[in-house]
Short mmCIF file of C-alpha atoms in Angstrom, two decimals:
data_model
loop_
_atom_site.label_atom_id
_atom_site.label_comp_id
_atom_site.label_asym_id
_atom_site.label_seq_id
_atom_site.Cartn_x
_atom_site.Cartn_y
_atom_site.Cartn_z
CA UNK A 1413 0.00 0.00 0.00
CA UNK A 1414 1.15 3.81 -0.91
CA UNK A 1415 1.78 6.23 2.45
CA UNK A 1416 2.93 9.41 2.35
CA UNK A 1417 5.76 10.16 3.90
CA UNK A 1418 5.48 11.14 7.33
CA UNK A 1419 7.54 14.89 6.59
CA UNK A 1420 4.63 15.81 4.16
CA UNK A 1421 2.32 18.54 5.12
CA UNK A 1422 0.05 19.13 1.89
CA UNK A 1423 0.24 18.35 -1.77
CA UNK A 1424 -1.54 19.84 -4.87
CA UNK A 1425 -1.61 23.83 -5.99
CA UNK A 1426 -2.71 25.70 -8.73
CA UNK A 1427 0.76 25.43 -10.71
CA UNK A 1428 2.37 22.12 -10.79
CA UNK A 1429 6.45 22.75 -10.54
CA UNK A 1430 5.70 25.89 -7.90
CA UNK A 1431 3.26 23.59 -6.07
CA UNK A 1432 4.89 20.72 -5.54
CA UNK A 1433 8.07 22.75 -4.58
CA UNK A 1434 6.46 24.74 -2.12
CA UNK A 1435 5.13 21.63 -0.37
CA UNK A 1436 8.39 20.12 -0.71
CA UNK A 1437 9.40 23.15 1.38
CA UNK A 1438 7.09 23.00 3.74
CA UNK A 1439 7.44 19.29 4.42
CA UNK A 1440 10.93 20.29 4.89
CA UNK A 1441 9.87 22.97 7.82
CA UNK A 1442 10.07 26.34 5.82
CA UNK A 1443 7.44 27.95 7.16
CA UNK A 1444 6.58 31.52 5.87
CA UNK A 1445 6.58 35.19 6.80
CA UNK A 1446 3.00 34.25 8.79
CA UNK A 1447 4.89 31.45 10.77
CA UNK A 1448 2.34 28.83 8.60
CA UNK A 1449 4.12 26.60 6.05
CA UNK A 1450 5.33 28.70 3.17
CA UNK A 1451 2.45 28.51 0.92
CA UNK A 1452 2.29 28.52 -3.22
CA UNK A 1453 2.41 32.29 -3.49
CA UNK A 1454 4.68 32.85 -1.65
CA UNK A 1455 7.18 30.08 -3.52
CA UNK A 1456 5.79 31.78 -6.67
CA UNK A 1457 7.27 35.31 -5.85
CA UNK A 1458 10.58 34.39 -3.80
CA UNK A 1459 11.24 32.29 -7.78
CA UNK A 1460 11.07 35.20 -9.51
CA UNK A 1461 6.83 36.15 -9.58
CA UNK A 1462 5.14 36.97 -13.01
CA UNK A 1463 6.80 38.00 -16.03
CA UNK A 1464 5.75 38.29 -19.57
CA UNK A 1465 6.87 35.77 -22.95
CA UNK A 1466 5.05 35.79 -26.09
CA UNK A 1467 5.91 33.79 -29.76
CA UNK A 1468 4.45 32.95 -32.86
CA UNK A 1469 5.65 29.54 -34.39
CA UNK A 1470 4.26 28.18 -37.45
CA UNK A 1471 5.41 24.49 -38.67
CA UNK A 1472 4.03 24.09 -42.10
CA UNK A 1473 0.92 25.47 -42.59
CA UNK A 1474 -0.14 25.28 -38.82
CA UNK A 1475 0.98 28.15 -36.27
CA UNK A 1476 0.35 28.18 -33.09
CA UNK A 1477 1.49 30.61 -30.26
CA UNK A 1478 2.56 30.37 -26.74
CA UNK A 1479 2.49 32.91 -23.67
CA UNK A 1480 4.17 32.57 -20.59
CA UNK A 1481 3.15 34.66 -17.57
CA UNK A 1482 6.47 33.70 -15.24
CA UNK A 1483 9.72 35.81 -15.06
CA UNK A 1484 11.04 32.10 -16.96
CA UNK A 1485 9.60 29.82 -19.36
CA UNK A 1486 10.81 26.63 -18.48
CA UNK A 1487 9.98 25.20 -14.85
CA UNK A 1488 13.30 24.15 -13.60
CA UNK A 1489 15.30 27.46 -14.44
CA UNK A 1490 12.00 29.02 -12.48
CA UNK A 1491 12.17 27.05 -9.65
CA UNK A 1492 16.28 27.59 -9.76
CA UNK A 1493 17.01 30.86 -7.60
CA UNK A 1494 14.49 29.99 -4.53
CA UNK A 1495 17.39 28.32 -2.72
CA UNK A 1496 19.74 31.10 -2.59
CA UNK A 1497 16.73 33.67 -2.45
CA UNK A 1498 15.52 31.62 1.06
CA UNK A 1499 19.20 31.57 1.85
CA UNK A 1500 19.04 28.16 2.50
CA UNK A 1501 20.05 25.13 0.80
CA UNK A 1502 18.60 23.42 -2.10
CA UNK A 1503 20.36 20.20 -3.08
CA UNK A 1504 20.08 19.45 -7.11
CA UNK A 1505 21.15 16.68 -8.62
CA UNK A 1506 21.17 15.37 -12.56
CA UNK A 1507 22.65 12.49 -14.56
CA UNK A 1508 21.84 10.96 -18.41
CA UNK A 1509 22.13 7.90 -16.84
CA UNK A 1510 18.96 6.18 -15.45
CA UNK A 1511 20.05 3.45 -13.62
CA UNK A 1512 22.02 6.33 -11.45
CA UNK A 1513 18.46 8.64 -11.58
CA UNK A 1514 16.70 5.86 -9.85
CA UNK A 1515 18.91 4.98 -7.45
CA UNK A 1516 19.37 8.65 -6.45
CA UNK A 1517 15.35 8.61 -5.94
CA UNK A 1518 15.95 5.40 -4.09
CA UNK A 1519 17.72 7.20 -1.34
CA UNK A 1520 15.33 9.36 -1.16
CA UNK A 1521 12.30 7.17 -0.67
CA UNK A 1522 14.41 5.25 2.09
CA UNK A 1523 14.59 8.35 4.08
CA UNK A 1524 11.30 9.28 3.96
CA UNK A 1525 12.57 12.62 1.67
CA UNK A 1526 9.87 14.73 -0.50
CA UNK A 1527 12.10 15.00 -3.72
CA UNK A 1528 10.95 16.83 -6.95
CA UNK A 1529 11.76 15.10 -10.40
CA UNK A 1530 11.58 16.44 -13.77
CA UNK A 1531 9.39 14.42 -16.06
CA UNK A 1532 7.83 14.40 -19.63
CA UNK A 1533 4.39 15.29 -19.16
CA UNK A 1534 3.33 12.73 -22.03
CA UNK A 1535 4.76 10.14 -19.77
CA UNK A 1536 2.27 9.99 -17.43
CA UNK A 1537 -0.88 8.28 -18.40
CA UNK A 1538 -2.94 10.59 -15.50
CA UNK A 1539 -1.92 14.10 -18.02
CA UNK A 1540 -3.68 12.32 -21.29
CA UNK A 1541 -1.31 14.03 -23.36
CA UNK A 1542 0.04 11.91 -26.65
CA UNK A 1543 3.08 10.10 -26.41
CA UNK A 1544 4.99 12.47 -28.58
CA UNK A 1545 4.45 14.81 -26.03
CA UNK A 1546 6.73 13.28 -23.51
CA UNK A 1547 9.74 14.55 -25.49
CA UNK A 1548 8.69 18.37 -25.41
CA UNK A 1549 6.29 19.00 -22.34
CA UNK A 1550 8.55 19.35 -19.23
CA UNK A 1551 7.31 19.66 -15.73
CA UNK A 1552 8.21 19.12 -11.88
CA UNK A 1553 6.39 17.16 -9.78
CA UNK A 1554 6.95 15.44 -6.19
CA UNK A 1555 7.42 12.22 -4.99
CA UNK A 1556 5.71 11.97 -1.78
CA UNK A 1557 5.29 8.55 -0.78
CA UNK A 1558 5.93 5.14 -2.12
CA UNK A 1559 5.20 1.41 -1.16
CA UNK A 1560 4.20 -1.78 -3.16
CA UNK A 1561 6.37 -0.70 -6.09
CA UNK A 1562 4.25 2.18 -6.52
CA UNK A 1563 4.96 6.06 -5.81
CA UNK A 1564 2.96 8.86 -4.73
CA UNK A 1565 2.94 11.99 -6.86
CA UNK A 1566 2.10 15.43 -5.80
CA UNK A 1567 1.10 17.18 -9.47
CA UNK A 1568 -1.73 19.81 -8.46
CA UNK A 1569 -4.47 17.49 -7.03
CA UNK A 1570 -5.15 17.92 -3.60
CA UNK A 1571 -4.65 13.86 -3.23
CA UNK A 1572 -1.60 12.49 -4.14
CA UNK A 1573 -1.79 10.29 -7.28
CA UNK A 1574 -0.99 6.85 -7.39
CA UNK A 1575 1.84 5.82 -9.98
CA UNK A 1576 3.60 2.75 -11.09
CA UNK A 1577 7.58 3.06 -10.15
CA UNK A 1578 8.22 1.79 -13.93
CA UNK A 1579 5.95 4.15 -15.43
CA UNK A 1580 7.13 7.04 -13.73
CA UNK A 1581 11.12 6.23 -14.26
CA UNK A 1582 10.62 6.20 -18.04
CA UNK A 1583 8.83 9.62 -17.70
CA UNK A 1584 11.84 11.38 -15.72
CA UNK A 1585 14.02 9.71 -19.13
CA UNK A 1586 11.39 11.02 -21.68
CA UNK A 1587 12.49 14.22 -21.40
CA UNK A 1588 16.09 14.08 -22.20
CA UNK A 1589 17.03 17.33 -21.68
CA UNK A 1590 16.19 17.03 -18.26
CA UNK A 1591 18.59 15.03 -17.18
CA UNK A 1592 16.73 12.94 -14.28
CA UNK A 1593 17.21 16.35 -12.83
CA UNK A 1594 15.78 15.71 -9.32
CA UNK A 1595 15.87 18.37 -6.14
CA UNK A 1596 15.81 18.31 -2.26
CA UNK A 1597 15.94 20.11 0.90
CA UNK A 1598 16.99 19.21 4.23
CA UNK A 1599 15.26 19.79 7.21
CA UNK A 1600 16.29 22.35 9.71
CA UNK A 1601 16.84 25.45 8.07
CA UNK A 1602 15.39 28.57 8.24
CA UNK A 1603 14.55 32.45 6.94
CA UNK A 1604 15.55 35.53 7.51
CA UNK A 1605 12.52 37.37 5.61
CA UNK A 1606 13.19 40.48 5.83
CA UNK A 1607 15.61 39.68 4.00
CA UNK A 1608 14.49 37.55 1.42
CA UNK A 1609 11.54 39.43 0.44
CA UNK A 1610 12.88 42.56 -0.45
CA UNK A 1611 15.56 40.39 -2.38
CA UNK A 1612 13.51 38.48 -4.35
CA UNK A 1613 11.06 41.22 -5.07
CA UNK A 1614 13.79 43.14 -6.66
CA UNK A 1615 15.09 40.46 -8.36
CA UNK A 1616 12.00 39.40 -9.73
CA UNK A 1617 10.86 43.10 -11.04
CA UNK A 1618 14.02 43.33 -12.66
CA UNK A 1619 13.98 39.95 -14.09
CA UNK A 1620 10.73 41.09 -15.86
CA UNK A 1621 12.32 43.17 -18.70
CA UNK A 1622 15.59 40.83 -18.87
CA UNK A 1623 15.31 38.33 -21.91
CA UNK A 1624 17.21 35.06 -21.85
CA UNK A 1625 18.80 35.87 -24.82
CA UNK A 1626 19.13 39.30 -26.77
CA UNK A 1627 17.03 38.58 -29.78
CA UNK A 1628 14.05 37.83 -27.26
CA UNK A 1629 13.84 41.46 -26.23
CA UNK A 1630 11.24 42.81 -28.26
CA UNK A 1631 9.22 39.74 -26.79
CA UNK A 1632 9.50 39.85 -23.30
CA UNK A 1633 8.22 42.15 -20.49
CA UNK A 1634 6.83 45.85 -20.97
CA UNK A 1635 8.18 45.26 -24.85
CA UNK A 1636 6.48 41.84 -25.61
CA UNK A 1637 3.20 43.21 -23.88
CA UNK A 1638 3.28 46.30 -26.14
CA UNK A 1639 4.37 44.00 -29.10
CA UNK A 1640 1.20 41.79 -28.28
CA UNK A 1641 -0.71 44.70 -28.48
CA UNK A 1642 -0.25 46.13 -31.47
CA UNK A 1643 -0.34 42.73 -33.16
CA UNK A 1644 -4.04 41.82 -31.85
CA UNK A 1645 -4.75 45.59 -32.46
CA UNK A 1646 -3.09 46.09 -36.31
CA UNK A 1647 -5.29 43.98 -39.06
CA UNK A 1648 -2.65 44.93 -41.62
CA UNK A 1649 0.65 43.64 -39.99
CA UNK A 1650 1.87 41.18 -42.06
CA UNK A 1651 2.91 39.45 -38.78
CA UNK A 1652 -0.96 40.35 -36.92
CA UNK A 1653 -3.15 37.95 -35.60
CA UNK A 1654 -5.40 38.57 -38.53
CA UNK A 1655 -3.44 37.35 -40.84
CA UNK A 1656 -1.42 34.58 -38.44
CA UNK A 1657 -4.20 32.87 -37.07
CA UNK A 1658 -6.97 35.04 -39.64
CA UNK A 1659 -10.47 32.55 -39.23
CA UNK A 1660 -11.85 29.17 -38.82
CA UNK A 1661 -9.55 26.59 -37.62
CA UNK A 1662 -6.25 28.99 -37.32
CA UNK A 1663 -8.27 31.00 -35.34
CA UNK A 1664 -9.45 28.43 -33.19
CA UNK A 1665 -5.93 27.55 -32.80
CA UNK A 1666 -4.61 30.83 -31.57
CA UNK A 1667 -8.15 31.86 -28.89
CA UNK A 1668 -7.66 28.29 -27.13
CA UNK A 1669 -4.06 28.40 -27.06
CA UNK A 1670 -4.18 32.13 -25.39
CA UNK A 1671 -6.77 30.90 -23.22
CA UNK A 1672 -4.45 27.39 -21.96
CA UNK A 1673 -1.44 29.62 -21.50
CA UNK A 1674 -3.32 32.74 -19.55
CA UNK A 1675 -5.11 29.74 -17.54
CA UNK A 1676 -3.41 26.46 -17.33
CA UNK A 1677 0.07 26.06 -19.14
CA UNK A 1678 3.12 26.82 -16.69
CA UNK A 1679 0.27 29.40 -15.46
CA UNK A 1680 -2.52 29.33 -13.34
CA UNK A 1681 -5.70 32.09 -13.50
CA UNK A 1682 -4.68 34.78 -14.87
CA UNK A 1683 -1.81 34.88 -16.39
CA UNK A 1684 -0.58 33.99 -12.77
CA UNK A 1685 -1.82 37.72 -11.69
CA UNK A 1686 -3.68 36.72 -8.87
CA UNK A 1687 -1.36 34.20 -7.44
CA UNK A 1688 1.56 36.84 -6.85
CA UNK A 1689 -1.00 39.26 -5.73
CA UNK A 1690 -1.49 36.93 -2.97
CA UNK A 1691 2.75 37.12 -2.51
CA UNK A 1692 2.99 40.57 -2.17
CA UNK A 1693 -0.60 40.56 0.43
CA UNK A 1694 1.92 38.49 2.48
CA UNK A 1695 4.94 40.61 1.97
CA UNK A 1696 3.55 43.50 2.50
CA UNK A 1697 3.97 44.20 6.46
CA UNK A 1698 8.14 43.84 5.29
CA UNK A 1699 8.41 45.07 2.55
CA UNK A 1700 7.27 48.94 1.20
CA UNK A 1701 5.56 49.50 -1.94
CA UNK A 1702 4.18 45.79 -1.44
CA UNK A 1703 0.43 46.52 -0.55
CA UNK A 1704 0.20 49.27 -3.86
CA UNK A 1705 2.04 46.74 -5.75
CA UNK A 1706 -0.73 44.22 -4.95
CA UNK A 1707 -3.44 46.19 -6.03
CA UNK A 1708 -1.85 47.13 -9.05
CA UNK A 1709 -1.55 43.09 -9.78
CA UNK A 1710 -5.28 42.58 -9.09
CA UNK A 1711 -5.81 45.55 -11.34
CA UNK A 1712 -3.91 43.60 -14.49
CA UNK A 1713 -5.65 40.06 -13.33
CA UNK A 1714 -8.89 41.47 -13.93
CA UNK A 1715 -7.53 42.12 -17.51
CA UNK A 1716 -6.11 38.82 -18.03
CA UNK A 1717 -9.49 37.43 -16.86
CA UNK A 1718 -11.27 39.28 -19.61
CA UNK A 1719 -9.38 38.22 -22.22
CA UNK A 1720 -9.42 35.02 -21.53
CA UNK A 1721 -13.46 35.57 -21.12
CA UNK A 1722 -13.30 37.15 -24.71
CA UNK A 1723 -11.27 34.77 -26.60
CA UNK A 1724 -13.66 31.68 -24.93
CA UNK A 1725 -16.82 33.93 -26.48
CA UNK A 1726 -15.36 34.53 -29.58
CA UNK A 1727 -17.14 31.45 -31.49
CA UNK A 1728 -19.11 27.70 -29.78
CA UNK A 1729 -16.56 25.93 -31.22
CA UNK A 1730 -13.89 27.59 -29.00
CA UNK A 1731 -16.33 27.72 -26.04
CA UNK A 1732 -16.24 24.26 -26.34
CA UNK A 1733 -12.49 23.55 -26.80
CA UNK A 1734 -11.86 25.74 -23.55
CA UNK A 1735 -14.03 23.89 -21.94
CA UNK A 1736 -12.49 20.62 -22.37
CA UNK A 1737 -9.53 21.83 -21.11
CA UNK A 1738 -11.31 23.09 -18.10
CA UNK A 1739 -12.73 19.91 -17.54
CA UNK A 1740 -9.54 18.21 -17.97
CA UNK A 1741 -7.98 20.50 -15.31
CA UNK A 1742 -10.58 19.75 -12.88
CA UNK A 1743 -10.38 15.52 -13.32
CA UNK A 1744 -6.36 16.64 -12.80
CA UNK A 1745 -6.76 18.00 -9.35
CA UNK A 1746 -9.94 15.04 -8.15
CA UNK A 1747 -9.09 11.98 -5.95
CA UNK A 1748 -10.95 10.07 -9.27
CA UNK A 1749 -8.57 10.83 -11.89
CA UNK A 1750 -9.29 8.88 -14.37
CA UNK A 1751 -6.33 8.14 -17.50
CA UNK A 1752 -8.69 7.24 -20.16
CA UNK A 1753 -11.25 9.99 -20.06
CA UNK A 1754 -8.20 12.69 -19.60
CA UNK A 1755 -7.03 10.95 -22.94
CA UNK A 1756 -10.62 11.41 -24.35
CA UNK A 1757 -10.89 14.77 -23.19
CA UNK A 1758 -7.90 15.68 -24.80
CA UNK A 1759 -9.52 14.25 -28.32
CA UNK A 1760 -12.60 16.10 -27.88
CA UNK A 1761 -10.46 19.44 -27.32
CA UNK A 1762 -8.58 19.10 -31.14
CA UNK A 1763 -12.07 18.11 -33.03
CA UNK A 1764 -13.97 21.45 -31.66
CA UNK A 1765 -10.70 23.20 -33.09
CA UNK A 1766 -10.95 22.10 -36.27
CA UNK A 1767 -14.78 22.63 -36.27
CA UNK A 1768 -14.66 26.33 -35.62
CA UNK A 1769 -15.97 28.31 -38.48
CA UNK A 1770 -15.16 31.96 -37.03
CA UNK A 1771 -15.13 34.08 -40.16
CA UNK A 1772 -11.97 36.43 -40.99
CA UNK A 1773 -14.10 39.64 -39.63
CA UNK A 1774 -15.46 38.39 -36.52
CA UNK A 1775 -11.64 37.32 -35.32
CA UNK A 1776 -10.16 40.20 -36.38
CA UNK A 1777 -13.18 42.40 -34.38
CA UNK A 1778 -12.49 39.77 -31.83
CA UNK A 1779 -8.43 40.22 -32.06
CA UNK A 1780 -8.76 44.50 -31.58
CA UNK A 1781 -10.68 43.85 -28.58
CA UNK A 1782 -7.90 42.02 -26.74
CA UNK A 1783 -5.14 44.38 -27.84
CA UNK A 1784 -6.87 47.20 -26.18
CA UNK A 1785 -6.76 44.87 -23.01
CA UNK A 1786 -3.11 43.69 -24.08
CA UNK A 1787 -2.52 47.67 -24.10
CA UNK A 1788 -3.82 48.42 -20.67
CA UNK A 1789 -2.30 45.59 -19.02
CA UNK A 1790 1.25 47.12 -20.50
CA UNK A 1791 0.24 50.55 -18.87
CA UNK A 1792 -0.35 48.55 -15.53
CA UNK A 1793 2.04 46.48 -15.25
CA UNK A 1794 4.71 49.49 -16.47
CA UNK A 1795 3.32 51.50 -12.81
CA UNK A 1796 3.68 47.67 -10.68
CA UNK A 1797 7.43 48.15 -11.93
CA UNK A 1798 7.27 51.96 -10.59
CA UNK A 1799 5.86 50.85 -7.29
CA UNK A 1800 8.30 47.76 -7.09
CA UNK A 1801 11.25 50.48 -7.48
CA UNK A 1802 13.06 48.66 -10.40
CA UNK A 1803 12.26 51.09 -13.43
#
């Protein structure tokens, strides 16, 4: 039979990686600026908070688009500078081999450890993804418990999820680039917040303009948001959403994907707005500027929220997609997760796609509405920067 380990105090949260390494934290005895275990928020904004990513990619005749709300795209480099942030220690270990991965997870289990592993997402038959996906959809998740040759996983449900050892080892070696990476924290330590919130609050503001790479600048942060903008917003760009993703099934394709990435995809509701809101609510008695800096956050979430309620409106075809993906989200996080219908649901998703017959002018009406969104979030989020002290 599958325990927990005794350490663990919760699993689940509204963003996989973040949730499962806050827990980790907490079963470790972090607790946060309230004295409580340090909770998801507060995990999300000592990692770096929200940032802004946007891209167009089109392979063949099919684009699609992706949006990512966190100061970094990919979950481990997000998760990376909590450690030194908390000022305390964050073990991380990797290897290509996976005989070595599992015995590194082996010493783990025997302890009783939470650890969080990298895996393919299309590895695990619970995330009804296709296989191919295994390859290209990273995420963290914890192991929480084990016995019988089976683990327990912490990936957002509030009850951990059952998984065979095999299973779950060929996951962690799905995703290559990975490398088994897997990540612990001892027991014992402890905080200094007023030290670490101010610190990573800085860090994270300034993070929000800094690309990974030069030639992502005019995509990321205050730039990306205004470049968003004026895309929705400009019929006639050669590179706009009207002509990109311009009716039918393209547009389909672009409204569901905004909606996932604002919702869902390394996000949570949106655009992860409300989520550091909460952060800087519990920074706020440390740290000055915290408080306005929240309400400025709510102020963009509420924007976020109406996109995402535009874009689902646009056309019943894309109402419908969305909602498959909302219903998929919800078996995710139940104690009755079920692999096949998470499979199905993921089927039913890609046939209301290519259903949708929204014509050329109703997405492009549909398209100017969200820029002028797109373009107030940009003037928001420019005074949260103000208020943070980093512009």
């Amino acid at each position: 039979m599958v325990k927990p380990f005794p350490s663990v105090v919760r699993v689940g949260g509204r963003q996989p990686d973040v949730g499962a390494f806050a827990n980790m934290l907490a079963a470790a005895g972090i607790v946060g600026p309230d004295g409580r275990p340090i909770s998801e928020a507060c995990t999300f904004g000592i990692a770096g908070g929200i940032g802004f990513l946007y891209g167009v990619f089109v392979y063949g005749d099919e684009p699609t688009m992706t949006i990512v709300g966190r100061n970094t795209s990919m979950p481990n480099t997000f998760v990376e500078p909590i450690g030194e942030r908390l000022g305390i220690e964050v073990v991380t270990s990797s290897t290509g081999g996976a005989k070595k991965a599992s015995k590194q997870l082996d010493a783990m289990i025997e302890v009783g450890a939470v650890a969080v592993c990298m895996v393919g997402s299309g590895g695990l038959p619970h995330a009804g993804l296709p296989a191919e996906a295994s390859s290209m959809s990273p995420s963290l998740v914890g192991v929480v418990g084990s016995g019988g040759g089976d683990l327990l996983l912490d990936d957002r449900g509030l009850a951990g999820l059952v998984i065979d050892r095999n299973t779950f080892d060929s996951a962690r070696s799905a995703y290559k680039q990975g490398k088994h990476l897997l990540i612990s924290v001892a027991a014992g330590q402890s905080v200094d917040w007023e030290v670490a919130l101010p610190t990573a609050i800085a860090a994270g503001a300034a993070g929000f303009n800094t690309p990974p790479v030069p030639q992502f600048a005019s995509n990321i942060g205050l730039a990306g948001l205004q470049k968003f903008a004026k895309l929705l917003a400009t019929p006639k760009d050669p590179k706009s959403w009207a002509k990109v993703f311009p009716s039918g099934r393209n547009s389909a394709i672009g409204l569901t994907r905004l909606v996932d990435c604002i919702t869902y995809d390394y996000s949570s509701q949106a655009n992860s707005r409300w989520l550091y809101a909460e952060f800087l609510d519990e920074a706020s008695s440390l740290v000055s500027g915290a408080a306005d800096g929240a309400e400025a956050v709510r102020a963009s979430a509420a924007l976020w929220e109406q996109i995402g309620q535009i874009a689902r409106q646009a056309d019943p075809s894309i109402a419908a997609a969305c909602g498959f993906s909302d219903q998929r989200d919800q078996l995710l996080r139940s104690e009755s997760r079920d692999d096949a219908q998470m499979a199905s649901l993921f089927d039913e998703k890609q046939a209301a796609i290519e259903g949708c017959l929204l014509s050329a002018v109703d997405a492009t009406e549909v398209y100017v509405a969200l820029g002028e969104c797109v373009r107030q979030i940009a003037d928001i989020e420019a005074h949260l920067l103000d208020l943070l002290g980093t512009r």
